[in-house]
Structures are given as structure tokens and as C-alpha cells.
């Protein structure tokens, strides 16, 4: 009997212009080469989020159908089902699906998860064993916040993922695949349940892998997205360990600039973060080095700090236009305030929260460096002209105001980031999610340790970090909360 089913067309990932005229697209970013050649405005590429879930649904159905055929069962009545509800899904499928649901799709809200680099890589190599195992490990440990019995299964899947990644790294062919790097990045998320030192080691491993892949990697679109993530993690690790941003990664950043949109807010933020890490390391080294061999003066460091801080205004202007948000004031007399100061902000997506907060966080750190330098100069340079002293004191007051403002803005994003409130057009309210905890812990810690924060707000931050630790099994959140407790005690 002939097969009457129409063959399923392969989903095109060409840009919109190339799909319309049915021409070959080179899929370059930020603009397709064909559009540049014909002097057209490239309208961009299809939404990878829709494609990944379509691919994952088909993959789940195929696996389920194969199992049923093996058991002698008919597959004619199998409906088209979402990936989170496969037929008799394995534990691995449950983990992968929960990972996609919470970290990629944003749970029940219309907001997409903040790990926006995942769909492009996963849809291209969804069968890669190390990638599947690593995503399953993260998904299971996230799900364990609701089902604690899954913790041991998650750790077992993590061990399996580590073994598969090591095998891939030993192969000249597999080690340079995007799916291998994606596996390493995903396992870095898992390390949040361990401790800070483990996470830093993992970030350095991902950075080493990016460097080994070389400059040619940026010819592929997914490589830019993953480089952004590794760069962001490495910047955070360098800032927290007071180390300069690695030169080899900075060289790759310069190469990647040729393949990315130089006006992109996330890209520009990453550049400023690398400068911040190197600045902090330089200031700290000069302070600790009593031999006076570092030629850079305090005023030179201050000039660089002020230049970086002023560059943040350009990023904030972009975000204000591209990612606007609204402020909601909680009614007076509310029995249970979910915000810190009686109001919270609502963003269109979790990705927007990440962009805004990471920008605020790095600006706070730069402002803290400015304050420290000004106090250092006011104390150690009494012969400084009186007019200069007045200017420094004015700059100090202005900088402290920025720290307070950015800190308050971060705290106002927490209710939505943790899934306690939803955007107005959501079909149903959000539920507390795990990915929000991963996204917010460094933002909260930066605000909590700020010298400008009030004791009341610091206690609120400690409460949020402790809650994240308890709800999401993120041990690092508990470590950071303890550190803030010690900071509060030392200031009394």
C-alpha cells in the first residue's frame, strides 16, 4: 500500500529575505551576505525557540513510537504532544524537558528563559550524548527543588555527563563541536549547587575550550552566542576573584567583534565587564604592592574608572528603547509585600531582566572602585588643591547616588525574576522558578555587599538568597548569604 503521507519539509533557517525569494542564505550575522550583496535590509532569522521545541517534540514522538513498536503496540493514535509530556518519558527526557521549560522557555510565563544561546546549538545537534546528559543533569537538579528524591539521580546524570564530556574533549573532532562547548557551559550551571570554587574551575575550563577552538569558530552563529556566555561567566569569576580578564579571551573578543553587531547592548556590556575586571585587578595589585613598581597612578585609575562608568549610559539608553519595563506599586497595607521597597518592575522577558541587571551590577562595581579611589586620594594627597578636593567630594556623592539607584532597580526586578509575579498579558500567574535563582544570585550579592545599602535592605537580600538556596538547591546562594551576614556584622 503506498504511503500517502506528505514528506515533512525541512525547516529553513535562512533569513526572511532569502526564504521569500528561495535563494541560498549564508546565515551570517549580524546580516546575511546575500542581503549585503543586493543592498537589502536583512530582516533577520526565524525564531530558534519555535524550531527547537518542534524538533524536540518530533524527537520525543519518534522515541516513544519506537518503544511502542518494540513492545508490539500500535502507534497510529499517537497525538502531537509537547516535549514535556512524552509517552512514558525516560528520566533523561524528563530532565532535558524541564531544563528547556525552565531555563529556555521561561516556565509558565510568556517570558523566555535567560539562556537564549541554547536553541541554536541544541537544535543542530540534539542527539549529542554529552549535551543531552548535561542538560538532563541540570534539569533534574532543578526539578529536585520540587522532588527532593531526584537529587541523587541528578548527581548520577552529572557524573555521566562529565564522563561523556571528557571523552569528547579527548577527540580532535568532538572537542571543537559546538555541542561539546554547550555541554561544558550547561554543566557550569550545575556547579552552582556545589560551591564557588567548583564553579570558578568550571568557568576556566569553558574559557580554555573556547580559546582552543580558535578564531575560526566565529564563522558559525552559535559560537558567538556561546562566547558571550563564557565571556560573561569569566568576567564574573575574574571580578569575584580579583583577577584581570585573560589576554587570550580578550584577543578572541576582538576577533568576534567582526562577526557581531557592535551596537548590541549585551555585546557592549561584555566589553565593559572585561574592562571592569582588569581595572579592579590593577587597583588591587597597586594597593597590595608596596614596592611602588606599578607606574599607574591613582588619578590614572580614577580617570579610567570614570570613563567606564560614563560608557554605561550608552548601554542604558539602548535598553530603555529596546527593553522598556513598567513599575508596579504595591497597595498600602498589603498583608504580604513581595518587593523590598513597596514596588517592583515588570519586564517583557527574563532575558531583558538579565541584560538590565548585569549592566547595573557591573556599573555598581565600577562605581565602588571610583568611591574607593576618591577616598584614597582625599586621604593620601592632602596637598591636593582645595578646588580639586571639592570636585572629588562632589563626584563621590554623585557616584554613591548611582550605586543606590542601581541597587534599588535590581531589587525591584527580583519578584518577577523569581517568578512571584507575571507580566500583565500572561495567561496564568508565574510560579517560583529555579532559573530565576541562577540568574539573580550575583546581582543580589553585589547589591547586598554595597557600602551604600541600608541594613534593612541587606536583610531582605539575605532572605532572598537564603530562599533561593532552599527552593532551588543552590549552595552558592547560601554561601553568598552567609558572606553578607558577616559583612553586616563587621559594619556594626
XYZ file of C-alpha atoms in Angstrom:
492
model
C 0.000 0.000 0.000
C 1.564 3.374 -0.977
C 2.499 5.883 1.694
C 0.019 8.760 1.346
C 1.708 10.994 3.934
C 3.294 14.109 2.519
C 7.015 14.325 3.270
C 7.797 16.786 6.034
C 9.621 19.790 4.698
C 12.870 20.622 6.367
C 12.560 23.820 8.362
C 14.568 26.595 6.727
C 16.900 28.634 8.902
C 17.627 31.139 6.154
C 16.926 34.820 6.707
C 13.474 36.105 5.825
C 14.557 37.750 2.551
C 16.299 34.611 1.296
C 13.302 32.420 2.194
C 10.933 34.663 0.231
C 12.989 34.600 -2.998
C 14.151 30.986 -2.403
C 17.866 31.664 -2.618
C 20.770 30.134 -0.708
C 21.467 32.031 2.525
C 24.905 32.044 4.151
C 23.284 32.665 7.594
C 25.967 35.173 8.565
C 25.445 37.583 11.466
C 24.512 40.294 12.034
C 23.406 40.414 8.368
C 23.148 37.778 5.664
C 25.806 38.116 2.976
C 23.192 37.867 0.235
C 21.321 40.845 1.680
C 24.546 42.845 1.847
C 25.330 41.951 -1.786
C 21.887 43.013 -3.014
C 21.845 46.051 -0.682
C 18.711 44.876 1.102
C 17.893 45.385 4.780
C 18.305 41.932 6.319
C 15.141 41.143 8.293
C 16.843 38.506 10.415
C 16.318 34.818 11.037
C 13.495 32.649 12.285
C 12.848 32.319 15.981
C 15.032 29.446 17.164
C 12.701 28.904 20.116
C 9.889 27.700 17.883
C 12.265 25.468 15.936
C 13.840 23.828 18.968
C 10.537 22.809 20.517
C 9.305 21.500 17.184
C 12.477 19.415 16.863
C 12.248 18.208 20.472
C 8.578 17.234 20.046
C 9.367 15.179 16.950
C 12.324 13.572 18.723
C 10.152 12.596 21.702
C 7.431 11.168 19.464
C 9.934 9.128 17.447
C 11.493 7.626 20.573
C 8.101 6.870 22.066
C 6.874 5.339 18.812
C 9.974 3.160 18.567
C 9.417 1.898 22.123
C 5.772 1.088 21.436
C 6.626 -0.737 18.207
C 9.198 -2.801 20.077
C 6.505 -3.775 22.566
C 4.107 -4.705 19.769
C 1.815 -1.704 20.309
C 0.114 0.357 17.620
C 1.345 3.931 17.072
C -1.471 5.178 14.852
C -3.222 7.159 17.574
C -0.200 8.981 18.970
C -1.121 12.668 19.204
C 1.195 15.598 18.612
C 2.392 16.313 22.146
C 4.639 18.938 23.715
C 8.102 17.776 24.798
C 7.230 17.942 28.476
C 4.561 15.257 28.100
C 6.113 12.446 26.119
C 4.699 8.944 26.201
C 6.407 7.113 29.053
C 9.374 9.522 29.048
C 12.664 8.351 30.475
C 14.308 10.141 33.384
C 16.741 11.689 30.916
C 13.894 13.049 28.784
C 12.207 14.465 31.876
C 15.434 16.272 32.826
C 16.018 17.685 29.339
C 12.418 18.806 29.007
C 12.417 20.513 32.403
C 15.677 22.241 31.524
C 14.153 23.563 28.294
C 10.975 24.551 30.094
C 12.566 26.434 32.998
C 15.820 27.801 31.586
C 14.852 28.282 27.937
C 11.094 28.790 27.711
C 10.652 30.635 30.994
C 8.213 28.243 32.681
C 4.528 29.150 32.582
C 5.082 32.801 31.746
C 5.283 34.207 28.221
C 8.801 35.323 29.081
C 11.558 33.282 27.562
C 14.311 31.997 29.775
C 17.541 33.926 30.028
C 19.737 31.210 28.435
C 18.929 32.373 24.921
C 22.002 30.865 23.303
C 20.776 27.284 23.777
C 18.215 26.742 20.963
C 20.601 27.319 18.064
C 23.106 24.768 19.351
C 20.644 22.191 20.641
C 18.506 22.109 17.503
C 21.630 21.483 15.430
C 22.880 18.506 17.484
C 20.073 17.236 19.721
C 21.464 13.678 19.716
C 24.898 14.529 21.110
C 25.175 12.269 24.198
C 27.238 14.693 26.303
C 24.873 17.563 25.533
C 21.779 15.522 26.341
C 23.305 14.225 29.589
C 24.445 17.667 30.744
C 21.073 19.282 30.074
C 19.331 16.361 31.779
C 21.576 16.752 34.850
C 20.712 20.441 35.194
C 17.031 19.781 34.538
C 16.853 17.033 37.158
C 18.650 19.049 39.830
C 16.277 21.940 39.118
C 13.292 19.608 39.315
C 14.663 18.248 42.590
C 13.650 21.544 44.199
C 10.090 20.163 43.905
C 11.004 16.480 44.161
C 13.999 16.028 46.513
C 14.224 12.318 45.709
C 15.725 13.293 42.327
C 18.898 14.787 43.825
C 20.835 11.505 43.691
C 19.610 10.818 40.157
C 20.711 14.283 39.115
C 24.199 13.735 40.532
C 24.422 10.391 38.753
C 23.470 12.057 35.468
C 26.044 14.780 36.183
C 28.767 12.131 36.610
C 27.693 10.538 33.343
C 27.819 13.929 31.612
C 31.325 14.618 32.942
C 32.498 11.237 31.617
C 30.989 11.915 28.176
C 32.449 15.423 28.049
C 35.912 14.078 28.886
C 35.556 11.560 26.085
C 34.556 14.324 23.687
C 37.472 16.518 24.752
C 39.871 13.645 24.041
C 38.724 13.567 20.401
C 40.145 16.158 17.959
C 36.831 16.100 16.078
C 34.386 16.123 19.002
C 36.300 18.639 21.128
C 35.703 21.527 18.730
C 31.992 20.862 18.221
C 29.525 23.467 19.411
C 27.610 20.740 21.243
C 30.685 19.911 23.352
C 31.136 23.525 24.424
C 27.402 23.758 25.096
C 27.728 20.693 27.335
C 30.514 22.325 29.336
C 28.524 25.549 29.707
C 25.435 23.635 30.878
C 27.450 21.759 33.491
C 28.668 25.126 34.757
C 25.069 25.856 35.717
C 25.020 22.600 37.694
C 28.103 23.710 39.642
C 26.002 26.343 41.403
C 24.716 23.570 43.655
C 28.287 22.827 44.806
C 30.368 25.820 45.768
C 32.062 28.912 44.408
C 35.461 27.276 43.879
C 33.978 24.463 41.766
C 32.105 26.986 39.655
C 35.247 29.058 39.031
C 37.201 25.970 37.959
C 34.415 25.056 35.557
C 34.301 28.566 34.099
C 38.061 28.453 33.497
C 37.630 25.097 31.771
C 34.970 26.516 29.442
C 37.222 29.501 28.702
C 40.138 27.197 27.861
C 37.903 25.278 25.466
C 36.808 28.498 23.754
C 40.443 29.501 23.305
C 41.319 26.066 21.900
C 38.549 26.427 19.304
C 40.376 29.430 17.863
C 39.279 32.408 15.829
C 37.666 30.366 13.066
C 34.799 29.395 15.399
C 33.101 32.758 14.929
C 32.144 31.937 11.361
C 29.273 29.976 12.945
C 26.398 31.858 14.502
C 26.046 29.648 17.629
C 29.692 30.281 18.514
C 29.037 33.985 19.052
C 26.182 33.230 21.456
C 28.222 30.740 23.458
C 31.272 33.008 23.520
C 29.055 35.711 25.028
C 28.071 33.327 27.831
C 31.628 32.166 28.532
C 32.842 35.767 28.464
C 30.108 36.811 30.922
C 30.919 33.937 33.292
C 34.658 34.608 33.045
C 34.162 38.312 33.755
C 32.129 37.475 36.857
C 34.729 34.950 38.016
C 37.582 37.438 37.472
C 35.759 40.193 39.347
C 34.942 37.941 42.308
C 38.492 36.513 42.473
C 40.112 39.891 41.658
C 41.943 38.667 38.561
C 42.444 40.504 35.261
C 40.447 39.303 32.298
C 42.634 36.801 30.332
C 44.527 38.216 27.338
C 43.730 35.230 25.113
C 39.996 35.708 25.651
C 40.354 39.434 25.001
C 42.014 38.649 21.660
C 39.096 36.381 20.781
C 36.720 39.165 21.767
C 38.416 41.459 19.251
C 38.043 38.803 16.549
C 34.405 38.140 17.427
C 33.660 41.848 17.060
C 33.974 41.381 13.289
C 31.023 38.983 13.335
C 28.631 40.686 15.700
C 26.503 43.818 15.892
C 28.704 46.379 17.619
C 25.651 48.298 18.836
C 24.199 45.237 20.598
C 23.685 46.024 24.288
C 24.780 42.592 25.523
C 27.947 42.698 23.445
C 28.861 46.181 24.680
C 28.112 45.169 28.263
C 30.511 42.240 27.910
C 33.280 44.566 26.724
C 32.750 46.871 29.701
C 32.705 43.902 32.089
C 36.115 42.745 30.846
C 37.483 46.260 31.352
C 35.990 46.348 34.838
C 37.644 43.056 35.807
C 41.051 44.229 34.616
C 40.620 47.622 36.307
C 39.716 46.063 39.656
C 42.687 43.701 39.468
C 45.033 46.591 38.644
C 43.814 48.790 41.506
C 44.039 45.898 43.964
C 47.534 44.973 42.826
C 48.787 48.540 43.230
C 47.264 48.720 46.710
C 48.862 45.435 47.770
C 52.242 46.034 46.102
C 54.397 48.074 48.479
C 57.384 48.164 46.109
C 55.845 51.007 44.067
C 56.751 49.265 40.806
C 53.311 49.843 39.253
C 53.595 53.083 37.251
C 49.844 53.772 37.016
C 48.825 56.497 39.451
C 45.619 56.609 41.467
C 44.406 59.525 39.363
C 45.019 57.481 36.185
C 42.969 54.619 37.624
C 40.233 57.099 38.570
C 40.169 58.510 35.056
C 39.757 55.019 33.587
C 37.038 54.171 36.117
C 35.059 57.308 35.290
C 35.409 56.591 31.561
C 33.982 53.083 32.010
C 31.139 54.326 34.198
C 30.172 57.003 31.660
C 30.050 54.376 28.898
C 27.234 52.627 30.760
C 24.885 55.486 29.910
C 25.037 54.497 26.246
C 24.024 50.914 27.097
C 21.201 52.134 29.341
C 19.928 54.369 26.537
C 19.787 51.342 24.217
C 17.995 49.225 26.816
C 15.494 51.975 27.579
C 14.431 51.920 23.922
C 14.700 48.191 23.199
C 13.711 46.650 26.549
C 11.375 49.054 28.413
C 9.754 47.976 31.663
C 6.974 49.224 33.909
C 6.891 49.873 37.663
C 4.107 48.469 39.850
C 3.457 49.937 43.289
C 2.071 47.526 45.871
C -1.082 48.756 47.642
C -0.582 50.225 51.086
C -1.500 47.883 53.882
C -0.796 44.786 51.801
C -0.605 41.765 54.078
C 2.421 40.298 52.302
C 4.794 42.530 50.423
C 6.724 40.631 47.758
C 9.026 43.533 46.980
C 11.747 45.197 49.003
C 10.539 48.788 48.966
C 6.829 48.513 48.172
C 7.206 48.410 44.394
C 8.539 46.101 41.695
C 9.260 46.247 37.972
C 7.847 44.111 35.167
C 9.901 43.276 32.084
C 8.848 41.658 28.821
C 11.242 38.723 29.161
C 13.679 37.107 31.559
C 16.379 37.940 29.030
C 15.568 41.635 29.491
C 15.942 41.255 33.268
C 19.343 39.687 32.760
C 20.510 42.452 30.410
C 19.385 45.261 32.698
C 20.650 43.692 35.925
C 24.045 42.657 34.627
C 24.553 46.173 33.330
C 23.541 47.606 36.717
C 25.725 45.126 38.582
C 28.911 45.927 36.663
C 28.199 49.662 36.908
C 27.836 49.310 40.698
C 31.216 47.579 40.867
C 32.855 50.324 38.783
C 31.222 52.970 40.987
C 32.551 51.244 44.105
C 36.050 51.401 42.587
C 35.538 55.121 41.932
C 34.467 55.703 45.542
C 37.439 53.784 46.897
C 39.871 55.701 44.671
C 38.409 59.077 45.616
C 38.616 58.283 49.337
C 42.177 57.062 48.812
C 43.167 60.291 47.068
C 41.425 62.520 49.612
C 43.221 60.730 52.445
C 46.701 60.324 50.974
C 47.003 63.541 48.999
C 46.350 66.365 51.494
C 48.345 68.768 49.314
C 45.809 68.302 46.549
C 44.338 71.734 45.566
C 41.214 72.736 47.506
C 39.228 73.064 44.301
C 40.269 69.548 43.366
C 39.094 68.265 46.750
C 35.686 69.825 46.239
C 35.344 68.228 42.796
C 36.314 64.831 44.185
C 33.820 65.116 47.027
C 31.082 66.129 44.580
C 31.939 63.156 42.354
C 31.874 60.897 45.420
C 28.343 61.993 46.358
C 27.131 61.598 42.776
C 28.650 58.117 42.495
C 27.058 56.969 45.748
C 23.684 58.099 44.392
C 24.205 55.947 41.290
C 25.024 52.929 43.468
C 21.823 53.447 45.454
C 19.721 53.887 42.316
C 21.074 50.847 40.506
C 20.765 48.738 43.644
C 17.115 49.704 44.068
C 16.454 48.868 40.403
C 17.973 45.396 40.819
C 15.900 44.723 43.930
C 12.749 45.819 42.078
C 13.387 43.132 39.428
C 13.555 40.274 41.940
C 9.807 39.470 42.272
C 9.439 38.827 38.559
C 12.881 37.216 38.274
C 11.924 34.657 40.922
C 8.545 34.024 39.291
C 6.448 35.599 42.052
C 4.631 37.930 39.641
C 3.879 37.819 35.931
C 3.593 40.287 33.087
C 0.068 41.650 32.555
C -0.711 39.614 29.428
C 0.256 36.254 30.954
C -2.428 33.548 30.662
C -1.811 32.477 34.250
C 0.440 33.659 37.063
C 4.041 32.614 37.241
C 5.265 30.036 39.684
C 8.560 30.198 41.599
C 11.260 29.013 39.204
C 14.787 27.714 39.560
C 16.361 29.528 36.614
C 15.495 32.880 38.177
C 17.617 31.971 41.185
C 20.593 31.144 38.995
C 20.122 34.421 37.156
C 19.834 36.671 40.199
C 22.301 35.460 42.836
C 25.285 37.575 41.709
C 23.033 40.602 41.193
C 21.664 40.240 44.732
C 25.095 39.670 46.237
C 26.531 42.774 44.543
C 23.723 44.916 45.970
C 23.911 43.245 49.389
C 27.613 43.944 49.908
C 27.404 47.529 48.679
C 28.502 50.081 51.301
C 25.507 52.222 50.298
C 22.823 49.657 51.165
C 20.702 50.019 54.305
C 20.704 47.252 56.916
C 17.002 46.669 56.253
C 17.555 46.130 52.534
C 20.584 43.931 53.202
C 18.448 41.708 55.403
C 15.919 41.471 52.586
C 18.690 40.444 50.170
C 19.953 37.806 52.620
C 16.411 36.460 52.919
C 16.096 36.174 49.130
C 19.450 34.394 48.757
C 18.565 32.000 51.559
C 15.213 31.305 49.915
C 16.894 30.632 46.574
C 19.230 28.183 48.291
C 16.335 26.345 49.926
C 13.956 26.298 46.942
C 16.465 25.618 44.194
C 19.212 23.628 45.979
C 21.775 26.284 45.008
C 24.508 26.010 47.609
C 26.335 29.037 46.250
C 23.361 31.242 47.158
C 23.667 30.094 50.773
C 27.422 30.813 50.751
C 26.819 34.337 49.475
C 24.078 34.914 52.060
C 26.483 33.900 54.860
C 29.093 36.277 53.464
C 26.596 39.149 53.591
C 25.768 38.292 57.202
C 29.470 38.599 58.084
C 29.738 41.895 56.177
C 26.778 43.248 58.170
C 28.374 42.211 61.474
C 31.697 43.829 60.595
C 29.990 47.174 59.874
C 28.297 47.401 63.282
